Amino acid sequence: MKFIEGGVCAAKGFKASGVHCGIRKNRTKKDLALIVSEVRGAAAGVYTQNLVQGAPIVVTKAHLEDGMARAIICNSGNANTCNADGVDIANEMCRLVEVATGIPANDVIVASTGVIGQPLSTEPVEKAMPQLVAELSDNGSIEAACAIMTTDTVSKEVAVEFELGGKICHLGGISKGSGMIHPNMATMLAFLTTDAAISSEMLTKALKADVKNSFNMLSVDGDTSTNDTLTIIANGLAGNAPITCENDDYAVFTEALAAVTHTLCRIMAKDGEGATKLIVCHAAGGKTEAIAKTVAKSVICSSLTKAAMFGADANWGRVLCAIGYAGADVDVTKIDVDFVSKAGTVAVCRNGAGVPFSEEIAKTVLLEDEITIEVGLNDGAFEATAWGCDLTYDYVKINGDYRT
Amino acid sequence: MKFIEGGVCAAKGFKASGVHCGIRKNRTKKDLALIVSEVRGAAAGVYTQNLVQGAPIVVTKAHLEDGMARAIICNSGNANTCNADGVDIANEMCRLVEVATGIPANDVIVASTGVIGQPLSTEPVEKAMPQLVAELSDNGSIEAACAIMTTDTVSKEVAVEFELGGKICHLGGISKGSGMIHPNMATMLAFLTTDAAISSEMLTKALKADVKNSFNMLSVDGDTSTNDTLTIIANGLAGNAPITCENDDYAVFTEALAAVTHTLCRIMAKDGEGATKLIVCHAAGGKTEAIAKTVAKSVICSSLTKAAMFGADANWGRVLCAIGYAGADVDVTKIDVDFVSKAGTVAVCRNGAGVPFSEEIAKTVLLEDEITIEVGLNDGAFEATAWGCDLTYDYVKINGDYRT
């Protein structure tokens, strides 16, 4: 398996495009994306666990009931959530895709992201549809990735190439998400495509298993969005023997899936609203996997730890504090903590108590833009990784006046 | 019942003092407090649920096993937590009180607050003890309140006067806490005193019941401290018939207790690290009390809602979002939301969907320094109140370089 270019168009038969249709006032910002497969493919999705759910999720769920899809339409600038006519609007967006492409509305995945509770008109979408379809291209992944961005500062694309039974397959994706990120059994917006042949049943299984270790271990601000949606379409054009059970090919496929999703998580965490650095917590030596996960996630969610990382302050007591209130069964007298970056490693805590360290070296380590907090629970064989970012002035600035 | 002056010295027979002993480098900042009752009294405490617990908690728990206490010693500037010799240090602090006052170490409550994981020497405490005892005074509540402050910007004192069986009783307290505030069945540091006569069993019952509606409904940053401690000493000098069961007197006493603790919660939330305003969420119409509490707490804990309040942005979608991920059983299509302050009320959401409102009026309402978010769940008869604050640049600033 190797990483390649192409994002959501890396897999055979997928084209994408992105345009400015006018939902956003800023004319230089694209706000409408379309992704289309040459043929219908197996499809699966996972969604936010928030009780308040965006209307597009209702429609997408219905359209994926048959496990098949061929296109994705997504706008930014308006979440189409808490609107009385939201479901009608989402359905209309799919109908507009059908009119312009001939792809049945029932095979269209629809998503929206942006402000909650503001009316959304489909007029701009209707007007832009001809251009959006005309611009569909093998190189369009970047256009689609840009069109779904909100407060993101960089577009997010990843793709990998892998082999199944002698056939070259591809799996790629785009995603968006910077604030209101704290997925729970689902994620912000991420659209994955693959040309591997796999049944929708196995695709769903792979996706549900993957999010537990990928998007569900990612947090920017502890706020679970109302619109989190992750979908994957597998069009089978790679020509491999279709995956229909948990065989070796399935293992290769899930590994490729994890390579893409884990990379998207890193990119998203690092581009968290206002973030200046990626914070990874790797918790090892847990009695169970659930304990390791709970610990890793609690550390990257701690506001105080996040602010300390912003200040490059080796305030490890806050890491211990976050482990202590995580609600996980750990022996605090066994805990070790190290801060690690490409500038080096600094050991700050052994057996739950401080050890002497050089503040100067610690500062050098923590001034890097990717920090790993290594937690040794020394209590078992399970480990977990969680991705987050620092808490900065800019997070406050961005969210103090998001609507205006 | 009426509010009075005097804080922790409002009740008969209590004296307090606070000095700078040198644990903190800043000579203008007091860092050691002593509170003493003329006579031994019934005592009760509740503590942090964090698995990482400050050493003083271990010692205080042991000293309160007999349900009696007479003095409190507390330092700021060092939490005495995650130190290998922490328990010895905490015991030594109690012994120093015994040497200086004759009060048995076993009747002394000890607490520490400040940085975690830094060695604490008792030398400064020992040197300052004569002055600390000499300065004990009926007017010393303010000195003690100042000495326990860390990043607090205002000292916190409250007291009430009430009548039990014709006898005038008093209940007062001091507290500290600005960051790392997200109590879980306990609180930051708060010391209460009363001259009401009440058995230690009933005192414990009253305290445990009270925190569920007071300090456990308070959050500044979602980080549950390692040192949270709330204690109360009742010395009985008011001369009322001792409270030994849940009678009418007990009801009057718990009402006085709630008046003090709820007021301290408001003051603490408003003085949250970096905060410019108090945010109260009042959730009404819940199917159960637990649902109302979960909803109210989720709203005041949402980073996005907190940042919007800082920006005086009526972004009610974030309130809906926080209710939706709270994990409470609510019907999102029934939810109403209003923003309320002394400048007026603005209705922003009815039945889970937005209603038109004047952005100008909303801004005026939200520019006040005390905002109530009124949530109507319209699903039952239970209500709850939670206290928080906005998320500001200064929170990040304070916590980006707390140790340095």
Tab-separated table of N, CA and C in Angstrom, chain A residues 49-152:
chain	number	residue	atom	x	y	z
A	49	GLN	N	-24.330	11.311	16.338
A	49	GLN	CA	-25.224	10.755	17.351
A	49	GLN	C	-25.974	11.876	18.063
A	50	ASN	N	-25.748	13.113	17.621
A	50	ASN	CA	-26.480	14.247	18.208
A	50	ASN	C	-27.972	14.082	17.936
A	51	LEU	N	-28.810	14.327	18.959
A	51	LEU	CA	-30.267	14.189	18.771
A	51	LEU	C	-30.787	15.223	17.787
A	52	VAL	N	-30.125	16.379	17.750
A	52	VAL	CA	-30.459	17.381	16.739
A	52	VAL	C	-29.662	17.009	15.492
A	53	GLN	N	-30.369	16.595	14.451
A	53	GLN	CA	-29.677	16.134	13.247
A	53	GLN	C	-30.053	16.979	12.044
A	54	GLY	N	-29.061	17.259	11.230
A	54	GLY	CA	-29.297	18.004	10.010
A	54	GLY	C	-30.280	17.269	9.110
A	55	ALA	N	-31.123	18.036	8.402
A	55	ALA	CA	-32.099	17.439	7.489
A	55	ALA	C	-31.427	16.570	6.417
A	56	PRO	N	-30.254	16.941	5.888
A	56	PRO	CA	-29.630	16.103	4.863
A	56	PRO	C	-29.366	14.679	5.348
A	57	ILE	N	-29.136	14.528	6.656
A	57	ILE	CA	-28.868	13.188	7.190
A	57	ILE	C	-30.103	12.307	7.054
A	58	VAL	N	-31.244	12.888	7.298
A	58	VAL	CA	-32.500	12.134	7.163
A	58	VAL	C	-32.630	11.596	5.733
A	59	VAL	N	-32.336	12.465	4.773
A	59	VAL	CA	-32.488	12.096	3.366
A	59	VAL	C	-31.408	11.098	2.935
A	60	THR	N	-30.174	11.338	3.360
A	60	THR	CA	-29.088	10.427	2.982
A	60	THR	C	-29.327	9.026	3.534
A	61	LYS	N	-29.764	8.973	4.798
A	61	LYS	CA	-30.065	7.666	5.398
A	61	LYS	C	-31.082	6.903	4.562
A	62	ALA	N	-32.115	7.601	4.131
A	62	ALA	CA	-33.161	6.961	3.321
A	62	ALA	C	-32.578	6.481	1.989
A	63	HIS	N	-31.745	7.304	1.386
A	63	HIS	CA	-31.186	6.949	0.072
A	63	HIS	C	-30.179	5.800	0.157
A	64	LEU	N	-29.569	5.599	1.318
A	64	LEU	CA	-28.583	4.513	1.450
A	64	LEU	C	-29.206	3.235	2.015
A	65	GLU	N	-30.525	3.244	2.183
A	65	GLU	CA	-31.176	2.050	2.719
A	65	GLU	C	-30.937	0.819	1.848
A	66	ASP	N	-30.831	1.043	0.534
A	66	ASP	CA	-30.579	-0.083	-0.374
A	66	ASP	C	-29.088	-0.378	-0.536
A	67	GLY	N	-28.230	0.335	0.233
A	67	GLY	CA	-26.796	0.052	0.201
A	67	GLY	C	-26.104	0.459	-1.081
A	68	MET	N	-26.723	1.317	-1.891
A	68	MET	CA	-26.146	1.715	-3.174
A	68	MET	C	-26.224	3.230	-3.354
A	69	ALA	N	-25.222	3.760	-4.053
A	69	ALA	CA	-25.247	5.189	-4.374
A	69	ALA	C	-24.342	5.450	-5.564
A	70	ARG	N	-24.499	6.645	-6.176
A	70	ARG	CA	-23.650	6.975	-7.318
A	70	ARG	C	-23.129	8.404	-7.279
A	71	ALA	N	-23.759	9.278	-6.492
A	71	ALA	CA	-23.322	10.672	-6.473
A	71	ALA	C	-23.448	11.276	-5.079
A	72	ILE	N	-22.702	12.356	-4.882
A	72	ILE	CA	-22.749	13.103	-3.624
A	72	ILE	C	-22.871	14.584	-3.960
A	73	ILE	N	-23.837	15.262	-3.336
A	73	ILE	CA	-23.912	16.720	-3.462
A	73	ILE	C	-23.791	17.320	-2.064
A	74	CYS	N	-22.990	18.357	-1.961
A	74	CYS	CA	-22.740	18.941	-0.642
A	74	CYS	C	-22.518	20.442	-0.749
A	75	ASN	N	-23.228	21.198	0.084
A	75	ASN	CA	-22.986	22.646	0.126
A	75	ASN	C	-22.352	23.055	1.447
A	76	SER	N	-21.621	24.144	1.434
A	76	SER	CA	-21.137	24.753	2.672
A	76	SER	C	-21.827	26.105	2.854
A	77	GLY	N	-21.711	26.684	4.045
A	77	GLY	CA	-22.298	28.005	4.311
A	77	GLY	C	-23.645	27.952	5.001
A	78	ASN	N	-24.268	26.800	5.030
A	78	ASN	CA	-25.585	26.648	5.662
A	78	ASN	C	-25.782	25.159	5.975
A	79	ALA	N	-26.053	24.840	7.242
A	79	ALA	CA	-26.130	23.442	7.671
A	79	ALA	C	-27.465	22.775	7.354
A	80	ASN	N	-28.451	23.570	6.902
A	80	ASN	CA	-29.803	23.044	6.676
A	80	ASN	C	-30.258	22.193	7.866
A	81	THR	N	-30.153	22.790	9.047
A	81	THR	CA	-30.485	22.098	10.294
A	81	THR	C	-31.377	23.018	11.118
A	82	CYS	N	-32.356	22.440	11.813
A	82	CYS	CA	-33.343	23.224	12.578
A	82	CYS	C	-34.140	24.143	11.659
A	83	ASN	N	-34.338	23.750	10.423
A	83	ASN	CA	-35.233	24.470	9.519
A	83	ASN	C	-36.485	23.621	9.322
A	84	ALA	N	-37.641	24.240	9.401
A	84	ALA	CA	-38.893	23.497	9.306
A	84	ALA	C	-39.008	22.761	7.964
A	85	ASP	N	-38.480	23.371	6.881
A	85	ASP	CA	-38.599	22.751	5.556
A	85	ASP	C	-37.310	22.050	5.118
A	86	GLY	N	-36.451	21.706	6.108
A	86	GLY	CA	-35.117	21.181	5.798
A	86	GLY	C	-35.122	19.921	4.936
A	87	VAL	N	-36.016	18.983	5.257
A	87	VAL	CA	-36.021	17.721	4.513
A	87	VAL	C	-36.445	17.955	3.064
A	88	ASP	N	-37.404	18.838	2.860
A	88	ASP	CA	-37.819	19.176	1.489
A	88	ASP	C	-36.644	19.754	0.704
A	89	ILE	N	-35.894	20.633	1.361
A	89	ILE	CA	-34.738	21.273	0.714
A	89	ILE	C	-33.695	20.219	0.320
A	90	ALA	N	-33.413	19.307	1.257
A	90	ALA	CA	-32.409	18.266	0.985
A	90	ALA	C	-32.865	17.364	-0.150
A	91	ASN	N	-34.152	17.018	-0.159
A	91	ASN	CA	-34.690	16.199	-1.244
A	91	ASN	C	-34.588	16.932	-2.582
A	92	GLU	N	-34.857	18.232	-2.532
A	92	GLU	CA	-34.804	19.040	-3.757
A	92	GLU	C	-33.377	19.068	-4.322
A	93	MET	N	-32.393	19.120	-3.427
A	93	MET	CA	-31.002	19.119	-3.890
A	93	MET	C	-30.688	17.821	-4.651
A	94	CYS	N	-31.205	16.720	-4.181
A	94	CYS	CA	-30.985	15.436	-4.859
A	94	CYS	C	-31.732	15.403	-6.198
A	95	ARG	N	-32.937	15.977	-6.223
A	95	ARG	CA	-33.726	16.008	-7.452
A	95	ARG	C	-33.003	16.843	-8.509
A	96	LEU	N	-32.371	17.926	-8.068
A	96	LEU	CA	-31.643	18.776	-9.012
A	96	LEU	C	-30.464	18.010	-9.636
A	97	VAL	N	-29.835	17.135	-8.835
A	97	VAL	CA	-28.749	16.302	-9.375
A	97	VAL	C	-29.323	15.337	-10.417
A	98	GLU	N	-30.494	14.780	-10.127
A	98	GLU	CA	-31.130	13.851	-11.064
A	98	GLU	C	-31.434	14.548	-12.388
A	99	VAL	N	-31.992	15.738	-12.295
A	99	VAL	CA	-32.349	16.503	-13.492
A	99	VAL	C	-31.108	16.780	-14.353
A	100	ALA	N	-30.009	17.126	-13.679
A	100	ALA	CA	-28.810	17.539	-14.420
A	100	ALA	C	-27.964	16.375	-14.911
A	101	THR	N	-28.036	15.217	-14.239
A	101	THR	CA	-27.129	14.111	-14.573
A	101	THR	C	-27.830	12.828	-14.975
A	102	GLY	N	-29.122	12.717	-14.701
A	102	GLY	CA	-29.826	11.472	-14.971
A	102	GLY	C	-29.669	10.436	-13.873
A	103	ILE	N	-28.837	10.728	-12.893
A	103	ILE	CA	-28.667	9.795	-11.770
A	103	ILE	C	-29.892	9.897	-10.871
A	104	PRO	N	-30.587	8.767	-10.611
A	104	PRO	CA	-31.795	8.839	-9.788
A	104	PRO	C	-31.522	9.494	-8.429
A	105	ALA	N	-32.432	10.354	-7.992
A	105	ALA	CA	-32.274	11.062	-6.716
A	105	ALA	C	-31.994	10.088	-5.578
A	106	ASN	N	-32.558	8.901	-5.670
A	106	ASN	CA	-32.382	7.899	-4.626
A	106	ASN	C	-30.949	7.384	-4.524
A	107	ASP	N	-30.141	7.622	-5.578
A	107	ASP	CA	-28.729	7.214	-5.544
A	107	ASP	C	-27.812	8.382	-5.197
A	108	VAL	N	-28.402	9.479	-4.698
A	108	VAL	CA	-27.607	10.662	-4.366
A	108	VAL	C	-27.500	10.827	-2.846
A	109	ILE	N	-26.280	11.022	-2.397
A	109	ILE	CA	-26.000	11.355	-0.990
A	109	ILE	C	-25.986	12.876	-0.888
A	110	VAL	N	-26.670	13.427	0.106
A	110	VAL	CA	-26.701	14.887	0.246
A	110	VAL	C	-26.179	15.290	1.630
A	111	ALA	N	-25.425	16.373	1.666
A	111	ALA	CA	-24.874	16.867	2.928
A	111	ALA	C	-24.795	18.387	2.879
A	112	SER	N	-24.876	19.005	4.065
A	112	SER	CA	-24.775	20.462	4.181
A	112	SER	C	-23.955	20.789	5.419
A	113	THR	N	-23.223	21.883	5.378
A	113	THR	CA	-22.434	22.290	6.546
A	113	THR	C	-22.356	23.805	6.617
A	114	GLY	N	-22.437	24.328	7.822
A	114	GLY	CA	-22.394	25.781	8.002
A	114	GLY	C	-23.218	26.179	9.203
A	115	VAL	N	-23.845	27.336	9.135
A	115	VAL	CA	-24.612	27.837	10.271
A	115	VAL	C	-25.895	27.031	10.450
A	116	ILE	N	-26.262	26.785	11.699
A	116	ILE	CA	-27.490	26.068	12.033
A	116	ILE	C	-28.637	27.065	12.139
A	117	GLY	N	-29.814	26.649	11.640
A	117	GLY	CA	-31.022	27.423	11.921
A	117	GLY	C	-31.221	28.632	11.027
A	118	GLN	N	-30.634	28.606	9.842
A	118	GLN	CA	-30.898	29.690	8.904
A	118	GLN	C	-31.528	29.086	7.647
A	119	PRO	N	-32.591	29.723	7.143
A	119	PRO	CA	-33.292	29.196	5.967
A	119	PRO	C	-32.311	29.004	4.803
A	120	LEU	N	-32.515	27.921	4.035
A	120	LEU	CA	-31.656	27.638	2.885
A	120	LEU	C	-32.512	27.598	1.627
A	121	SER	N	-32.146	28.395	0.647
A	121	SER	CA	-32.860	28.374	-0.630
A	121	SER	C	-32.105	27.483	-1.607
A	122	THR	N	-32.837	26.736	-2.442
A	122	THR	CA	-32.152	25.882	-3.420
A	122	THR	C	-31.940	26.615	-4.753
A	123	GLU	N	-32.389	27.828	-4.817
A	123	GLU	CA	-32.206	28.607	-6.058
A	123	GLU	C	-30.754	28.667	-6.523
A	124	PRO	N	-29.823	29.038	-5.631
A	124	PRO	CA	-28.424	29.100	-6.068
A	124	PRO	C	-27.924	27.741	-6.568
A	125	VAL	N	-28.404	26.667	-5.929
A	125	VAL	CA	-27.972	25.323	-6.320
A	125	VAL	C	-28.481	25.020	-7.732
A	126	GLU	N	-29.742	25.349	-7.953
A	126	GLU	CA	-30.343	25.075	-9.264
A	126	GLU	C	-29.594	25.824	-10.366
A	127	LYS	N	-29.317	27.100	-10.099
A	127	LYS	CA	-28.631	27.920	-11.097
A	127	LYS	C	-27.230	27.411	-11.406
A	128	ALA	N	-26.546	26.899	-10.388
A	128	ALA	CA	-25.147	26.507	-10.563
A	128	ALA	C	-24.993	25.095	-11.117
A	129	MET	N	-26.097	24.323	-11.145
A	129	MET	CA	-25.991	22.898	-11.474
A	129	MET	C	-25.349	22.619	-12.844
A	130	PRO	N	-25.743	23.360	-13.892
A	130	PRO	CA	-25.117	23.079	-15.196
A	130	PRO	C	-23.593	23.222	-15.148
A	131	GLN	N	-23.118	24.294	-14.525
A	131	GLN	CA	-21.675	24.507	-14.426
A	131	GLN	C	-21.016	23.404	-13.597
A	132	LEU	N	-21.683	23.044	-12.498
A	132	LEU	CA	-21.139	22.030	-11.587
A	132	LEU	C	-20.949	20.701	-12.327
A	133	VAL	N	-21.938	20.336	-13.161
A	133	VAL	CA	-21.866	19.077	-13.924
A	133	VAL	C	-20.834	19.197	-15.043
A	134	ALA	N	-20.810	20.355	-15.713
A	134	ALA	CA	-19.872	20.547	-16.825
A	134	ALA	C	-18.423	20.457	-16.355
A	135	GLU	N	-18.185	20.868	-15.118
A	135	GLU	CA	-16.812	20.901	-14.616
A	135	GLU	C	-16.367	19.609	-13.949
A	136	LEU	N	-17.238	18.584	-13.918
A	136	LEU	CA	-16.841	17.296	-13.330
A	136	LEU	C	-15.582	16.813	-14.030
A	137	SER	N	-14.575	16.391	-13.238
A	137	SER	CA	-13.287	16.060	-13.836
A	137	SER	C	-12.526	15.063	-12.980
A	138	ASP	N	-11.614	14.332	-13.620
A	138	ASP	CA	-10.727	13.409	-12.894
A	138	ASP	C	-9.838	14.165	-11.916
A	139	ASN	N	-9.643	15.440	-12.183
A	139	ASN	CA	-8.764	16.246	-11.334
A	139	ASN	C	-9.568	17.133	-10.376
A	140	GLY	N	-10.864	16.830	-10.248
A	140	GLY	CA	-11.743	17.744	-9.511
A	140	GLY	C	-11.782	17.556	-8.009
A	141	SER	N	-11.021	16.597	-7.483
A	141	SER	CA	-11.083	16.335	-6.040
A	141	SER	C	-10.769	17.596	-5.229
A	142	ILE	N	-9.762	18.322	-5.652
A	142	ILE	CA	-9.361	19.517	-4.903
A	142	ILE	C	-10.466	20.584	-4.918
A	143	GLU	N	-11.195	20.667	-6.077
A	143	GLU	CA	-12.297	21.642	-6.161
A	143	GLU	C	-13.418	21.273	-5.189
A	144	ALA	N	-13.726	19.979	-5.136
A	144	ALA	CA	-14.774	19.529	-4.210
A	144	ALA	C	-14.317	19.719	-2.769
A	145	ALA	N	-13.041	19.393	-2.505
A	145	ALA	CA	-12.512	19.522	-1.141
A	145	ALA	C	-12.577	20.974	-0.677
A	146	CYS	N	-12.327	21.894	-1.590
A	146	CYS	CA	-12.387	23.324	-1.230
A	146	CYS	C	-13.832	23.781	-1.022
A	147	ALA	N	-14.747	23.239	-1.835
A	147	ALA	CA	-16.137	23.691	-1.774
A	147	ALA	C	-16.837	23.298	-0.472
A	148	ILE	N	-16.347	22.244	0.205
A	148	ILE	CA	-17.023	21.819	1.441
A	148	ILE	C	-16.381	22.433	2.691
A	149	MET	N	-15.339	23.253	2.526
A	149	MET	CA	-14.662	23.870	3.672
A	149	MET	C	-15.538	24.937	4.339
A	150	THR	N	-15.457	25.047	5.650
A	150	THR	CA	-16.097	26.173	6.356
A	150	THR	C	-14.988	27.033	6.966
A	151	THR	N	-14.682	26.802	8.269
A	151	THR	CA	-13.578	27.565	8.870
A	151	THR	C	-12.237	26.861	8.650
A	152	ASP	N	-12.249	25.771	7.896
A	152	ASP	CA	-10.995	25.081	7.563
A	152	ASP	C	-10.031	26.059	6.902
